[in-house]
PDB file of C-alpha atoms and ligand atoms in Angstrom:
ATOM      1  CA  MET A   1       5.902 -15.874   6.354  1.00  0.00           C
ATOM      2  CA  THR A   2       8.053 -14.846   3.400  1.00  0.00           C
ATOM      3  CA  ARG A   3      11.656 -15.972   3.788  1.00  0.00           C
ATOM      4  CA  VAL A   4      14.141 -13.253   2.822  1.00  0.00           C
ATOM      5  CA  VAL A   5      17.868 -12.623   2.676  1.00  0.00           C
ATOM      6  CA  ILE A   6      18.841  -9.137   3.872  1.00  0.00           C
ATOM      7  CA  VAL A   7      21.986  -7.764   2.210  1.00  0.00           C
ATOM      8  CA  GLY A   8      23.790  -4.889   3.909  1.00  0.00           C
ATOM      9  CA  GLY A   9      22.498  -6.268   7.193  1.00  0.00           C
ATOM     10  CA  ALA A  10      25.051  -4.568   9.436  1.00  0.00           C
ATOM     11  CA  GLY A  11      24.173  -1.084   8.185  1.00  0.00           C
ATOM     12  CA  ARG A  12      21.620   1.448   9.398  1.00  0.00           C
ATOM     13  CA  MET A  13      18.926   0.141   7.024  1.00  0.00           C
ATOM     14  CA  GLY A  14      19.931  -3.506   7.459  1.00  0.00           C
ATOM     15  CA  ARG A  15      19.417  -3.311  11.215  1.00  0.00           C
ATOM     16  CA  SER A  16      16.051  -1.605  10.756  1.00  0.00           C
ATOM     17  CA  LEU A  17      14.986  -4.309   8.261  1.00  0.00           C
ATOM     18  CA  VAL A  18      15.898  -7.087  10.707  1.00  0.00           C
ATOM     19  CA  ALA A  19      14.090  -5.290  13.546  1.00  0.00           C
ATOM     20  CA  CYS A  20      10.880  -4.732  11.521  1.00  0.00           C
ATOM     21  CA  ALA A  21      10.806  -8.145   9.767  1.00  0.00           C
ATOM     22  CA  ARG A  22       8.549 -10.177  12.061  1.00  0.00           C
ATOM     23  CA  ASP A  23       5.765  -7.565  12.209  1.00  0.00           C
ATOM     24  CA  ALA A  24       5.851  -7.422   8.404  1.00  0.00           C
ATOM     25  CA  GLY A  25       5.316 -11.188   8.051  1.00  0.00           C
ATOM     26  CA  VAL A  26       8.908 -11.778   7.010  1.00  0.00           C
ATOM     27  CA  GLU A  27      11.224 -14.521   8.213  1.00  0.00           C
ATOM     28  CA  VAL A  28      14.885 -13.503   8.184  1.00  0.00           C
ATOM     29  CA  GLY A  29      16.563 -16.452   6.445  1.00  0.00           C
ATOM     30  CA  ALA A  30      20.039 -14.941   6.245  1.00  0.00           C
ATOM     31  CA  VAL A  31      21.784 -11.618   6.783  1.00  0.00           C
ATOM     32  CA  ILE A  32      24.730 -10.679   4.586  1.00  0.00           C
ATOM     33  CA  ALA A  33      27.375  -8.093   5.475  1.00  0.00           C
ATOM     34  CA  SER A  34      30.584  -6.971   3.818  1.00  0.00           C
ATOM     35  CA  PRO A  35      33.442  -9.532   3.960  1.00  0.00           C
ATOM     36  CA  HIS A  36      35.304  -6.875   5.997  1.00  0.00           C
ATOM     37  CA  SER A  37      32.514  -6.301   8.519  1.00  0.00           C
ATOM     38  CA  ALA A  38      33.320  -6.720  12.218  1.00  0.00           C
ATOM     39  CA  THR A  39      29.792  -8.141  12.666  1.00  0.00           C
ATOM     40  CA  LEU A  40      30.453 -11.449  10.837  1.00  0.00           C
ATOM     41  CA  GLY A  41      29.377 -14.381  13.040  1.00  0.00           C
ATOM     42  CA  GLN A  42      27.222 -12.228  15.352  1.00  0.00           C
ATOM     43  CA  ASP A  43      23.540 -13.045  15.754  1.00  0.00           C
ATOM     44  CA  ALA A  44      21.561 -10.817  13.358  1.00  0.00           C
ATOM     45  CA  GLY A  45      18.728 -10.211  15.840  1.00  0.00           C
ATOM     46  CA  GLU A  46      21.043  -9.190  18.657  1.00  0.00           C
ATOM     47  CA  MET A  47      22.997  -6.940  16.290  1.00  0.00           C
ATOM     48  CA  ALA A  48      19.708  -5.223  15.356  1.00  0.00           C
ATOM     49  CA  GLY A  49      18.817  -4.741  19.023  1.00  0.00           C
ATOM     50  CA  VAL A  50      15.892  -7.197  19.015  1.00  0.00           C
ATOM     51  CA  ARG A  51      15.648 -10.801  20.234  1.00  0.00           C
ATOM     52  CA  ARG A  52      18.164 -13.525  19.323  1.00  0.00           C
ATOM     53  CA  LEU A  53      17.234 -14.950  15.900  1.00  0.00           C
ATOM     54  CA  GLY A  54      19.719 -17.817  15.584  1.00  0.00           C
ATOM     55  CA  VAL A  55      20.839 -16.287  12.266  1.00  0.00           C
ATOM     56  CA  PRO A  56      24.587 -15.604  12.210  1.00  0.00           C
ATOM     57  CA  ILE A  57      25.716 -12.774   9.924  1.00  0.00           C
ATOM     58  CA  THR A  58      27.766 -14.036   6.964  1.00  0.00           C
ATOM     59  CA  ALA A  59      29.383 -12.614   3.829  1.00  0.00           C
ATOM     60  CA  ASP A  60      28.286 -15.447   1.508  1.00  0.00           C
ATOM     61  CA  LEU A  61      25.292 -14.296  -0.538  1.00  0.00           C
ATOM     62  CA  GLY A  62      25.697 -17.207  -2.988  1.00  0.00           C
ATOM     63  CA  ALA A  63      25.201 -19.770  -0.216  1.00  0.00           C
ATOM     64  CA  ALA A  64      22.205 -17.901   1.274  1.00  0.00           C
ATOM     65  CA  ILE A  65      20.194 -17.314  -1.911  1.00  0.00           C
ATOM     66  CA  PRO A  66      18.931 -20.869  -2.537  1.00  0.00           C
ATOM     67  CA  GLY A  67      17.064 -20.895   0.810  1.00  0.00           C
ATOM     68  CA  ALA A  68      15.274 -17.587   0.128  1.00  0.00           C
ATOM     69  CA  GLN A  69      12.074 -16.465  -1.580  1.00  0.00           C
ATOM     70  CA  VAL A  70      13.253 -12.847  -1.984  1.00  0.00           C
ATOM     71  CA  VAL A  71      16.475 -10.850  -1.505  1.00  0.00           C
ATOM     72  CA  ILE A  72      16.375  -7.306  -0.067  1.00  0.00           C
ATOM     73  CA  ASP A  73      19.533  -5.276  -0.740  1.00  0.00           C
ATOM     74  CA  PHE A  74      20.383  -2.026   1.071  1.00  0.00           C
ATOM     75  CA  SER A  75      24.165  -2.073   0.799  1.00  0.00           C
ATOM     76  CA  ARG A  76      26.650  -0.225  -1.416  1.00  0.00           C
ATOM     77  CA  PRO A  77      26.437   0.758  -5.093  1.00  0.00           C
ATOM     78  CA  ASN A  78      29.807  -0.821  -5.994  1.00  0.00           C
ATOM     79  CA  VAL A  79      28.472  -4.317  -5.172  1.00  0.00           C
ATOM     80  CA  ALA A  80      24.911  -3.859  -6.501  1.00  0.00           C
ATOM     81  CA  ARG A  81      25.648  -5.162 -10.014  1.00  0.00           C
ATOM     82  CA  ASP A  82      27.086  -8.406  -8.638  1.00  0.00           C
ATOM     83  CA  HIS A  83      24.075  -8.853  -6.341  1.00  0.00           C
ATOM     84  CA  VAL A  84      21.627  -8.269  -9.215  1.00  0.00           C
ATOM     85  CA  ASP A  85      23.492 -10.870 -11.312  1.00  0.00           C
ATOM     86  CA  GLN A  86      23.514 -13.432  -8.496  1.00  0.00           C
ATOM     87  CA  CYS A  87      19.752 -13.067  -7.946  1.00  0.00           C
ATOM     88  CA  ALA A  88      19.035 -13.287 -11.682  1.00  0.00           C
ATOM     89  CA  LEU A  89      21.196 -16.405 -12.027  1.00  0.00           C
ATOM     90  CA  ALA A  90      19.410 -18.104  -9.120  1.00  0.00           C
ATOM     91  CA  ARG A  91      15.981 -16.763 -10.247  1.00  0.00           C
ATOM     92  CA  ILE A  92      15.235 -15.144  -6.873  1.00  0.00           C
ATOM     93  CA  PRO A  93      13.223 -11.867  -6.850  1.00  0.00           C
ATOM     94  CA  LEU A  94      15.090  -8.780  -5.647  1.00  0.00           C
ATOM     95  CA  VAL A  95      14.104  -5.568  -3.862  1.00  0.00           C
ATOM     96  CA  LEU A  96      17.017  -3.183  -4.439  1.00  0.00           C
ATOM     97  CA  GLY A  97      16.980  -0.091  -2.224  1.00  0.00           C
ATOM     98  CA  THR A  98      20.664   0.805  -2.573  1.00  0.00           C
ATOM     99  CA  THR A  99      21.257   4.261  -4.102  1.00  0.00           C
ATOM    100  CA  GLY A 100      24.173   6.017  -5.799  1.00  0.00           C
ATOM    101  CA  LEU A 101      24.021   3.482  -8.664  1.00  0.00           C
ATOM    102  CA  ASP A 102      25.698   4.389 -11.970  1.00  0.00           C
ATOM    103  CA  ALA A 103      23.384   4.950 -14.941  1.00  0.00           C
ATOM    104  CA  GLY A 104      24.874   1.959 -16.813  1.00  0.00           C
ATOM    105  CA  ILE A 105      23.299  -0.473 -14.364  1.00  0.00           C
ATOM    106  CA  GLU A 106      19.940   0.034 -16.123  1.00  0.00           C
ATOM    107  CA  THR A 107      21.102  -2.474 -18.777  1.00  0.00           C
ATOM    108  CA  ASP A 108      21.752  -5.039 -16.025  1.00  0.00           C
ATOM    109  CA  PHE A 109      18.301  -4.353 -14.573  1.00  0.00           C
ATOM    110  CA  GLU A 110      16.598  -4.917 -17.923  1.00  0.00           C
ATOM    111  CA  ARG A 111      18.492  -8.184 -18.444  1.00  0.00           C
ATOM    112  CA  ALA A 112      17.770  -9.394 -14.907  1.00  0.00           C
ATOM    113  CA  ALA A 113      14.083  -8.535 -15.223  1.00  0.00           C
ATOM    114  CA  THR A 114      13.713 -11.110 -18.015  1.00  0.00           C
ATOM    115  CA  ARG A 115      14.512 -13.778 -15.390  1.00  0.00           C
ATOM    116  CA  ILE A 116      13.250 -12.381 -12.046  1.00  0.00           C
ATOM    117  CA  ALA A 117      10.748 -10.011 -10.490  1.00  0.00           C
ATOM    118  CA  LEU A 118      12.832  -6.878  -9.823  1.00  0.00           C
ATOM    119  CA  LEU A 119      11.890  -3.790  -7.840  1.00  0.00           C
ATOM    120  CA  VAL A 120      14.402  -0.939  -7.696  1.00  0.00           C
ATOM    121  CA  ALA A 121      13.363   1.990  -5.478  1.00  0.00           C
ATOM    122  CA  ALA A 122      15.500   4.864  -4.221  1.00  0.00           C
ATOM    123  CA  ASN A 123      12.829   5.383  -1.582  1.00  0.00           C
ATOM    124  CA  THR A 124      10.501   2.693  -0.268  1.00  0.00           C
ATOM    125  CA  SER A 125       8.289   4.932   1.892  1.00  0.00           C
ATOM    126  CA  LEU A 126       4.610   5.512   1.217  1.00  0.00           C
ATOM    127  CA  GLY A 127       5.013   9.289   1.491  1.00  0.00           C
ATOM    128  CA  VAL A 128       7.770   9.680  -1.097  1.00  0.00           C
ATOM    129  CA  THR A 129       6.082   7.249  -3.502  1.00  0.00           C
ATOM    130  CA  LEU A 130       3.020   9.498  -3.433  1.00  0.00           C
ATOM    131  CA  LEU A 131       5.137  12.672  -3.472  1.00  0.00           C
ATOM    132  CA  ALA A 132       6.677  11.657  -6.834  1.00  0.00           C
ATOM    133  CA  ASP A 133       3.180  11.548  -8.344  1.00  0.00           C
ATOM    134  CA  LEU A 134       2.214  14.923  -6.881  1.00  0.00           C
ATOM    135  CA  VAL A 135       5.456  16.479  -8.115  1.00  0.00           C
ATOM    136  CA  ALA A 136       4.904  15.169 -11.655  1.00  0.00           C
ATOM    137  CA  ARG A 137       1.427  16.655 -11.640  1.00  0.00           C
ATOM    138  CA  ALA A 138       2.640  20.056 -10.383  1.00  0.00           C
ATOM    139  CA  ALA A 139       5.429  20.126 -12.994  1.00  0.00           C
ATOM    140  CA  ARG A 140       2.934  19.528 -15.786  1.00  0.00           C
ATOM    141  CA  ALA A 141       0.516  22.144 -14.474  1.00  0.00           C
ATOM    142  CA  LEU A 142       2.950  24.993 -13.747  1.00  0.00           C
ATOM    143  CA  PRO A 143       4.392  27.155 -16.558  1.00  0.00           C
ATOM    144  CA  ASP A 144       8.109  27.003 -17.418  1.00  0.00           C
ATOM    145  CA  ARG A 145       8.803  30.341 -15.726  1.00  0.00           C
ATOM    146  CA  PHE A 146       8.673  28.493 -12.374  1.00  0.00           C
ATOM    147  CA  ASP A 147      12.220  27.419 -11.496  1.00  0.00           C
ATOM    148  CA  VAL A 148      12.534  24.045  -9.762  1.00  0.00           C
ATOM    149  CA  THR A 149      15.050  23.341  -6.999  1.00  0.00           C
ATOM    150  CA  ILE A 150      15.115  20.131  -4.969  1.00  0.00           C
ATOM    151  CA  VAL A 151      16.649  20.578  -1.528  1.00  0.00           C
ATOM    152  CA  GLU A 152      17.581  17.363   0.273  1.00  0.00           C
ATOM    153  CA  ALA A 153      19.052  16.860   3.746  1.00  0.00           C
ATOM    154  CA  HIS A 154      20.511  13.684   5.290  1.00  0.00           C
ATOM    155  CA  HIS A 155      22.727  12.476   8.144  1.00  0.00           C
ATOM    156  CA  ARG A 156      26.469  13.030   7.929  1.00  0.00           C
ATOM    157  CA  GLY A 157      27.155   9.338   7.037  1.00  0.00           C
ATOM    158  CA  LYS A 158      25.231   9.379   3.750  1.00  0.00           C
ATOM    159  CA  LYS A 159      27.552   8.487   0.880  1.00  0.00           C
ATOM    160  CA  ASP A 160      25.791   9.698  -2.288  1.00  0.00           C
ATOM    161  CA  ALA A 161      24.722  13.256  -3.151  1.00  0.00           C
ATOM    162  CA  PRO A 162      22.238  14.330  -4.349  1.00  0.00           C
ATOM    163  CA  SER A 163      20.275  11.482  -2.784  1.00  0.00           C
ATOM    164  CA  GLY A 164      18.707   8.781  -4.951  1.00  0.00           C
ATOM    165  CA  THR A 165      15.317  10.093  -3.836  1.00  0.00           C
ATOM    166  CA  ALA A 166      16.153  13.650  -4.951  1.00  0.00           C
ATOM    167  CA  LEU A 167      17.233  12.351  -8.371  1.00  0.00           C
ATOM    168  CA  ALA A 168      14.063  10.257  -8.686  1.00  0.00           C
ATOM    169  CA  LEU A 169      11.946  13.305  -7.791  1.00  0.00           C
ATOM    170  CA  GLY A 170      13.988  15.263 -10.345  1.00  0.00           C
ATOM    171  CA  ARG A 171      13.076  12.718 -13.030  1.00  0.00           C
ATOM    172  CA  ALA A 172       9.417  13.095 -12.034  1.00  0.00           C
ATOM    173  CA  VAL A 173       9.727  16.898 -12.502  1.00  0.00           C
ATOM    174  CA  GLU A 174      11.615  16.639 -15.812  1.00  0.00           C
ATOM    175  CA  GLY A 175       9.079  14.308 -17.415  1.00  0.00           C
ATOM    176  CA  PRO A 176       9.038  14.069 -21.195  1.00  0.00           C
ATOM    177  CA  ALA A 177       9.454  17.894 -21.434  1.00  0.00           C
ATOM    178  CA  LYS A 178      12.947  17.666 -19.849  1.00  0.00           C
ATOM    179  CA  ARG A 179      12.327  20.607 -17.561  1.00  0.00           C
ATOM    180  CA  ALA A 180      15.550  21.792 -15.828  1.00  0.00           C
ATOM    181  CA  VAL A 181      16.024  20.971 -12.137  1.00  0.00           C
ATOM    182  CA  ASP A 182      18.616  22.317  -9.670  1.00  0.00           C
ATOM    183  CA  TYR A 183      19.725  20.407  -6.581  1.00  0.00           C
ATOM    184  CA  ALA A 184      20.912  21.584  -3.172  1.00  0.00           C
ATOM    185  CA  VAL A 185      22.393  19.185  -0.613  1.00  0.00           C
ATOM    186  CA  VAL A 186      22.622  19.419   3.190  1.00  0.00           C
ATOM    187  CA  ARG A 187      24.586  16.847   5.263  1.00  0.00           C
ATOM    188  CA  GLY A 188      24.709  16.794   9.031  1.00  0.00           C
ATOM    189  CA  GLY A 189      23.929  15.099  12.328  1.00  0.00           C
ATOM    190  CA  ASP A 190      21.347  12.324  12.291  1.00  0.00           C
ATOM    191  CA  ILE A 191      18.773  13.669   9.803  1.00  0.00           C
ATOM    192  CA  VAL A 192      16.937  10.588   8.465  1.00  0.00           C
ATOM    193  CA  GLY A 193      15.826  12.206   5.198  1.00  0.00           C
ATOM    194  CA  GLU A 194      14.194  15.467   4.057  1.00  0.00           C
ATOM    195  CA  HIS A 195      13.159  16.428   0.535  1.00  0.00           C
ATOM    196  CA  ASP A 196      11.702  19.754  -0.572  1.00  0.00           C
ATOM    197  CA  VAL A 197      10.657  20.181  -4.182  1.00  0.00           C
ATOM    198  CA  ARG A 198      10.413  23.949  -4.596  1.00  0.00           C
ATOM    199  CA  PHE A 199       8.569  25.401  -7.608  1.00  0.00           C
ATOM    200  CA  ILE A 200       9.713  29.012  -7.392  1.00  0.00           C
ATOM    201  CA  GLY A 201       7.835  31.622  -9.388  1.00  0.00           C
ATOM    202  CA  GLU A 202       7.650  35.411  -9.250  1.00  0.00           C
ATOM    203  CA  GLY A 203       5.539  36.418  -6.277  1.00  0.00           C
ATOM    204  CA  GLU A 204       4.721  32.827  -5.266  1.00  0.00           C
ATOM    205  CA  GLU A 205       6.260  29.467  -4.477  1.00  0.00           C
ATOM    206  CA  LEU A 206       4.785  25.968  -4.354  1.00  0.00           C
ATOM    207  CA  ASN A 207       6.708  23.652  -2.036  1.00  0.00           C
ATOM    208  CA  LEU A 208       6.014  19.905  -1.967  1.00  0.00           C
ATOM    209  CA  ALA A 209       7.933  18.252   0.851  1.00  0.00           C
ATOM    210  CA  HIS A 210       8.506  15.023   2.753  1.00  0.00           C
ATOM    211  CA  ARG A 211      10.126  14.516   6.162  1.00  0.00           C
ATOM    212  CA  ALA A 212      11.309  11.084   7.309  1.00  0.00           C
ATOM    213  CA  THR A 213      11.921  10.996  11.065  1.00  0.00           C
ATOM    214  CA  ASP A 214      12.337   7.202  11.410  1.00  0.00           C
ATOM    215  CA  ARG A 215      14.093   4.922   8.897  1.00  0.00           C
ATOM    216  CA  ALA A 216      11.638   2.170   9.842  1.00  0.00           C
ATOM    217  CA  ILE A 217       9.330   3.712   7.191  1.00  0.00           C
ATOM    218  CA  PHE A 218      11.833   2.615   4.502  1.00  0.00           C
ATOM    219  CA  ALA A 219      12.306  -0.793   6.130  1.00  0.00           C
ATOM    220  CA  ARG A 220       8.571  -1.455   6.410  1.00  0.00           C
ATOM    221  CA  GLY A 221       8.067  -0.404   2.767  1.00  0.00           C
ATOM    222  CA  ALA A 222      10.887  -2.668   1.556  1.00  0.00           C
ATOM    223  CA  LEU A 223       9.589  -5.626   3.606  1.00  0.00           C
ATOM    224  CA  ARG A 224       6.090  -5.081   2.250  1.00  0.00           C
ATOM    225  CA  ALA A 225       7.596  -4.991  -1.258  1.00  0.00           C
ATOM    226  CA  ALA A 226       9.406  -8.294  -0.599  1.00  0.00           C
ATOM    227  CA  VAL A 227       6.190 -10.031   0.529  1.00  0.00           C
ATOM    228  CA  TRP A 228       4.403  -8.619  -2.511  1.00  0.00           C
ATOM    229  CA  LEU A 229       7.211  -9.604  -4.929  1.00  0.00           C
ATOM    230  CA  ALA A 230       7.529 -13.259  -3.822  1.00  0.00           C
ATOM    231  CA  GLY A 231       6.174 -15.527  -6.541  1.00  0.00           C
ATOM    232  CA  ARG A 232       5.602 -12.694  -9.083  1.00  0.00           C
ATOM    233  CA  PRO A 233       6.557 -13.365 -12.711  1.00  0.00           C
ATOM    234  CA  PRO A 234       9.765 -11.787 -14.094  1.00  0.00           C
ATOM    235  CA  GLY A 235       9.575  -8.062 -14.853  1.00  0.00           C
ATOM    236  CA  ARG A 236      10.133  -4.576 -13.456  1.00  0.00           C
ATOM    237  CA  TYR A 237       7.922  -3.470 -10.586  1.00  0.00           C
ATOM    238  CA  SER A 238       7.686  -0.246  -8.573  1.00  0.00           C
ATOM    239  CA  MET A 239       6.626   0.853  -5.094  1.00  0.00           C
ATOM    240  CA  ARG A 240       3.493   2.288  -6.743  1.00  0.00           C
ATOM    241  CA  ASP A 241       2.547  -1.267  -7.759  1.00  0.00           C
ATOM    242  CA  VAL A 242       3.210  -2.539  -4.217  1.00  0.00           C
ATOM    243  CA  LEU A 243       1.256   0.240  -2.510  1.00  0.00           C
ATOM    244  CA  GLY A 244      -1.535   0.261  -5.089  1.00  0.00           C
ATOM    245  CA  ILE A 245      -1.144   4.001  -5.709  1.00  0.00           C
ATOM    246  CA  LYS A 246      -3.260   5.155  -8.611  1.00  0.00           C
ATOM    247  CA  SER A 247      -1.943   8.076 -10.657  1.00  0.00           C
ATOM    248  CA  VAL A 248      -3.320  11.410  -9.406  1.00  0.00           C
ATOM    249  CA  SER A 249      -3.037  13.044 -12.846  1.00  0.00           C
TER     250      SER A 249
HETATM  251  P1  NAD B 301      25.213   1.944   5.770  1.00  0.00           P
HETATM  252  O1  NAD B 301      26.531   2.461   5.289  1.00  0.00           O
HETATM  253  O2  NAD B 301      24.829   2.137   7.210  1.00  0.00           O
HETATM  254  O3  NAD B 301      25.084   0.374   5.449  1.00  0.00           O
HETATM  255  C1  NAD B 301      25.535  -0.222   4.264  1.00  0.00           C
HETATM  256  C2  NAD B 301      26.052  -1.574   4.637  1.00  0.00           C
HETATM  257  O4  NAD B 301      26.373  -2.351   3.465  1.00  0.00           O
HETATM  258  C3  NAD B 301      27.344  -1.472   5.459  1.00  0.00           C
HETATM  259  O5  NAD B 301      27.136  -2.111   6.701  1.00  0.00           O
HETATM  260  C4  NAD B 301      28.362  -2.192   4.594  1.00  0.00           C
HETATM  261  O6  NAD B 301      29.294  -2.901   5.373  1.00  0.00           O
HETATM  262  C5  NAD B 301      27.477  -3.142   3.817  1.00  0.00           C
HETATM  263  N1  NAD B 301      28.158  -3.750   2.666  1.00  0.00           N
HETATM  264  C6  NAD B 301      29.209  -3.260   1.959  1.00  0.00           C
HETATM  265  N2  NAD B 301      29.609  -4.157   1.034  1.00  0.00           N
HETATM  266  C7  NAD B 301      28.781  -5.230   1.161  1.00  0.00           C
HETATM  267  C8  NAD B 301      28.695  -6.464   0.501  1.00  0.00           C
HETATM  268  N3  NAD B 301      29.536  -6.808  -0.473  1.00  0.00           N
HETATM  269  N4  NAD B 301      27.732  -7.347   0.885  1.00  0.00           N
HETATM  270  C9  NAD B 301      26.875  -7.027   1.875  1.00  0.00           C
HETATM  271  N5  NAD B 301      26.911  -5.856   2.542  1.00  0.00           N
HETATM  272  C10 NAD B 301      27.866  -4.967   2.186  1.00  0.00           C
HETATM  273  O7  NAD B 301      24.131   2.620   4.817  1.00  0.00           O
HETATM  274  P2  NAD B 301      22.535   2.685   5.032  1.00  0.00           P
HETATM  275  O8  NAD B 301      22.178   3.994   5.617  1.00  0.00           O
HETATM  276  O9  NAD B 301      22.059   1.423   5.679  1.00  0.00           O
HETATM  277  O10 NAD B 301      22.061   2.697   3.515  1.00  0.00           O
HETATM  278  C11 NAD B 301      22.358   1.623   2.644  1.00  0.00           C
HETATM  279  C12 NAD B 301      21.903   1.996   1.237  1.00  0.00           C
HETATM  280  O11 NAD B 301      20.472   2.130   1.227  1.00  0.00           O
HETATM  281  C13 NAD B 301      22.458   3.336   0.750  1.00  0.00           C
HETATM  282  O12 NAD B 301      22.722   3.251  -0.631  1.00  0.00           O
HETATM  283  C14 NAD B 301      21.327   4.298   1.039  1.00  0.00           C
HETATM  284  O13 NAD B 301      21.351   5.449   0.241  1.00  0.00           O
HETATM  285  C15 NAD B 301      20.145   3.428   0.723  1.00  0.00           C
HETATM  286  N6  NAD B 301      18.863   3.824   1.338  1.00  0.00           N
HETATM  287  C16 NAD B 301      17.747   3.589   0.606  1.00  0.00           C
HETATM  288  C17 NAD B 301      16.518   3.873   1.146  1.00  0.00           C
HETATM  289  C18 NAD B 301      15.267   3.521   0.354  1.00  0.00           C
HETATM  290  O14 NAD B 301      14.146   3.823   0.807  1.00  0.00           O
HETATM  291  N7  NAD B 301      15.412   2.870  -0.808  1.00  0.00           N
HETATM  292  C19 NAD B 301      16.402   4.410   2.426  1.00  0.00           C
HETATM  293  C20 NAD B 301      17.562   4.640   3.155  1.00  0.00           C
HETATM  294  C21 NAD B 301      18.807   4.334   2.600  1.00  0.00           C
END
């Protein structure tokens, strides 16, 4: 079993990570929530709706890190930099799934990756990891007269827009040629996550799409990434490395 610390543990993704951990071969060593969370002191397993784990939720990442092999962070962008620094200082690998990060954090990632194995992924599902490859291939193959619009839809509680996944797919479309991409955002109800990459030409449209109906797909991907990352040498890694996806180009 790989022993992990789950950061953002009281959130939608945090609860799914705790619930999926055992089946993924992961031992939940600690669960970290915001210092303002009403869940502090509760049992992490009960909070996630599974069995009692004997792991009380705390707000002290610094105290939890030394007992862990990997940290998984699905929390808030404003605290991501601090969490990256803490992991780098303690030399503990990090899977960072939090989105809405400012562009400047790339410098922190590069610095951290000289000390730890670091995997940053706006989407940890198998389907979207493969979709990014397919989108890059379509963008290279289709002439410039095809306009590209990425339409994303999420639940009403999602903080960032466009989603981190939409922006990552946009980067896959842009490629070295810097092809222009438009974004359209839908927020409502309990939509887990939908992404449509629309290549719109005259008289035809190519639409590459992904539908997430259960956020356990992200949790399982992140847990698999954590198991894979434990013990790896410092550097940047991606979900493509974890899932062994070969380029389709
Ligand atoms: P959420 O709002 O339900 O949960 C976020 C949690 O982080 C909250 O419970 C909040 O209290 C907690 N938090 C805030 N400050 C903290 C701190 N200092 N330490 C620890 N925890 C803290 O959001 P969510 O739907 O669970 O999503 C969390 C993040 O993951 C978002 O950025 C979201 O976009 C991203 N996400 C990524 C993927 C992926 O595949 N990579 C999938 C879904 C969501």
